[in-house]
Amino acid sequence: QLQLVESGGGLVQPGGSLRLSCTASSRFSLDYYTIGWFRQAPGKEREGVSCITWRDWRTTSADSVKGRFTVSRDNAKNTVYLQMNNLKPDDTAVYYCAADWAPSSPMCGVVSAARYAHWGQGTQVTVSS
């Protein structure tokens, strides 16, 4: 089974930046998977952030992060990134990457997490002064 590992979380001041990474364990490839980023803050429901398809690298982002967060992938490194700029305290959460087997899908979404069968363990992002 595909195993995902997130990294790059930490403590950052408001207005700062972080780049999260999502990789697969050594035996697996992210090829043909749509990768989504989700987050969950204490006491809140899980929220979709951004996603990127395998086909054409199409991306979708939630309104709350548009213009601040960018999702990208490097197939040679078997890694998907979430670049987060102009971070706000409301961005504080555990961030998860998730994978959906979708080799021909032209689009992706994060409104529903139901399609994503594989999840990482999460990485904490804290935005505070």
Short mmCIF file of C-alpha atoms in Angstrom, two decimals:
data_model
loop_
_atom_site.label_atom_id
_atom_site.label_comp_id
_atom_site.label_asym_id
_atom_site.label_seq_id
_atom_site.Cartn_x
_atom_site.Cartn_y
_atom_site.Cartn_z
CA GLN A 1 0.00 0.00 0.00
CA LEU A 2 1.21 3.49 -0.86
CA GLN A 3 2.78 5.21 2.13
CA LEU A 4 3.06 8.99 2.23
CA VAL A 5 5.36 11.10 4.37
CA GLU A 6 4.96 14.84 4.96
CA SER A 7 7.75 17.12 6.11
CA GLY A 8 8.56 20.81 6.35
CA GLY A 9 6.20 21.93 9.07
CA GLY A 10 7.23 24.16 11.94
CA LEU A 11 6.73 27.42 13.77
CA VAL A 12 6.66 30.60 11.69
CA GLN A 13 5.66 34.19 12.33
CA PRO A 14 2.66 35.75 10.61
CA GLY A 15 3.62 36.81 7.12
CA GLY A 16 6.29 34.15 6.88
CA SER A 17 6.63 31.19 4.53
CA LEU A 18 7.01 27.44 4.71
CA ARG A 19 7.31 24.72 2.10
CA LEU A 20 5.79 21.35 2.87
CA SER A 21 6.87 18.22 1.06
CA CYS A 22 5.01 14.98 0.43
CA THR A 23 6.96 11.94 -0.64
CA ALA A 24 6.25 8.26 -1.01
CA SER A 25 8.20 5.64 0.86
CA SER A 26 11.04 4.17 -1.15
CA ARG A 27 9.14 1.26 -2.69
CA PHE A 28 6.38 3.42 -4.13
CA SER A 29 5.87 6.08 -6.78
CA LEU A 30 3.52 9.05 -6.87
CA ASP A 31 3.12 8.58 -10.61
CA TYR A 32 -0.51 8.48 -11.74
CA TYR A 33 -1.79 9.81 -8.41
CA THR A 34 -3.63 13.05 -7.82
CA ILE A 35 -2.15 14.50 -4.62
CA GLY A 36 -4.22 16.61 -2.27
CA TRP A 37 -3.28 18.68 0.74
CA PHE A 38 -5.67 18.90 3.68
CA ARG A 39 -5.42 20.47 7.10
CA GLN A 40 -7.10 20.13 10.45
CA ALA A 41 -6.94 22.61 13.28
CA PRO A 42 -7.83 21.69 16.87
CA GLY A 43 -11.58 21.57 17.33
CA LYS A 44 -12.25 22.10 13.64
CA GLU A 45 -13.22 19.85 10.77
CA ARG A 46 -10.68 18.77 8.19
CA GLU A 47 -10.39 21.28 5.38
CA GLY A 48 -9.18 20.78 1.83
CA VAL A 49 -6.34 23.11 0.83
CA SER A 50 -4.96 22.32 -2.63
CA CYS A 51 -4.49 19.48 -5.07
CA ILE A 52 -2.56 18.66 -8.23
CA THR A 53 -3.32 16.08 -10.89
CA TRP A 54 -0.94 13.61 -12.46
CA ARG A 55 -2.22 14.44 -15.92
CA ASP A 56 -1.27 17.97 -16.98
CA TRP A 57 -0.42 19.02 -13.40
CA ARG A 58 -3.73 20.89 -13.06
CA THR A 59 -4.21 22.48 -9.65
CA THR A 60 -7.14 23.52 -7.49
CA SER A 61 -6.99 25.55 -4.29
CA ALA A 62 -9.46 26.55 -1.63
CA ASP A 63 -10.53 30.18 -1.62
CA SER A 64 -8.95 30.64 1.81
CA VAL A 65 -5.45 30.03 0.41
CA LYS A 66 -5.67 31.26 -3.17
CA GLY A 67 -2.90 33.70 -3.96
CA ARG A 68 -0.87 32.52 -0.95
CA PHE A 69 -0.38 28.75 -1.36
CA THR A 70 0.98 26.98 -4.43
CA VAL A 71 1.01 23.23 -5.02
CA SER A 72 3.55 21.69 -7.38
CA ARG A 73 5.17 18.35 -8.11
CA ASP A 74 8.59 17.10 -9.13
CA ASN A 75 8.22 13.65 -10.63
CA ALA A 76 11.96 13.10 -10.77
CA LYS A 77 12.09 13.53 -7.01
CA ASN A 78 8.81 11.70 -6.42
CA THR A 79 7.67 14.68 -4.37
CA VAL A 80 4.74 17.08 -4.19
CA TYR A 81 5.21 20.47 -2.56
CA LEU A 82 2.94 22.99 -0.89
CA GLN A 83 4.54 26.42 -0.87
CA MET A 84 2.83 28.56 1.74
CA ASN A 85 3.43 32.31 1.73
CA ASN A 86 2.01 35.16 3.79
CA LEU A 87 0.99 32.72 6.50
CA LYS A 88 -1.71 33.74 8.96
CA PRO A 89 -2.53 32.45 12.45
CA ASP A 90 -5.66 30.84 10.97
CA ASP A 91 -3.37 28.62 8.88
CA THR A 92 -2.24 26.86 12.05
CA ALA A 93 -3.12 23.19 11.69
CA VAL A 94 -1.80 19.71 11.05
CA TYR A 95 -1.28 19.40 7.31
CA TYR A 96 -1.78 16.09 5.54
CA CYS A 97 -1.07 14.96 2.02
CA ALA A 98 -3.28 12.33 0.44
CA ALA A 99 -3.26 10.37 -2.82
CA ASP A 100 -6.01 9.42 -5.25
CA TRP A 101 -5.22 6.95 -8.06
CA ALA A 102 -6.28 9.04 -11.08
CA PRO A 103 -4.00 8.58 -14.10
CA SER A 104 -6.36 10.22 -16.58
CA SER A 105 -8.24 12.74 -14.49
CA PRO A 106 -8.03 16.24 -15.99
CA MET A 107 -9.09 17.96 -12.77
CA CYS A 108 -8.88 17.51 -9.01
CA GLY A 109 -10.79 18.77 -6.02
CA VAL A 110 -10.46 19.07 -2.28
CA VAL A 111 -14.06 19.77 -1.30
CA SER A 112 -14.39 16.08 -0.47
CA ALA A 113 -11.64 13.85 0.87
CA ALA A 114 -13.55 10.68 0.00
CA ARG A 115 -11.57 9.96 -3.19
CA TYR A 116 -8.23 10.02 -1.42
CA ALA A 117 -7.42 6.51 -0.27
CA HIS A 118 -3.89 7.03 1.01
CA TRP A 119 -2.85 9.48 3.73
CA GLY A 120 0.31 10.60 5.44
CA GLN A 121 0.74 11.06 9.16
CA GLY A 122 0.66 14.85 9.00
CA THR A 123 3.03 17.69 9.83
CA GLN A 124 2.30 20.53 12.26
CA VAL A 125 2.28 24.11 11.04
CA THR A 126 2.04 26.81 13.69
CA VAL A 127 1.77 30.47 12.77
CA SER A 128 2.34 32.67 15.78
CA SER A 129 4.27 35.71 16.87
#
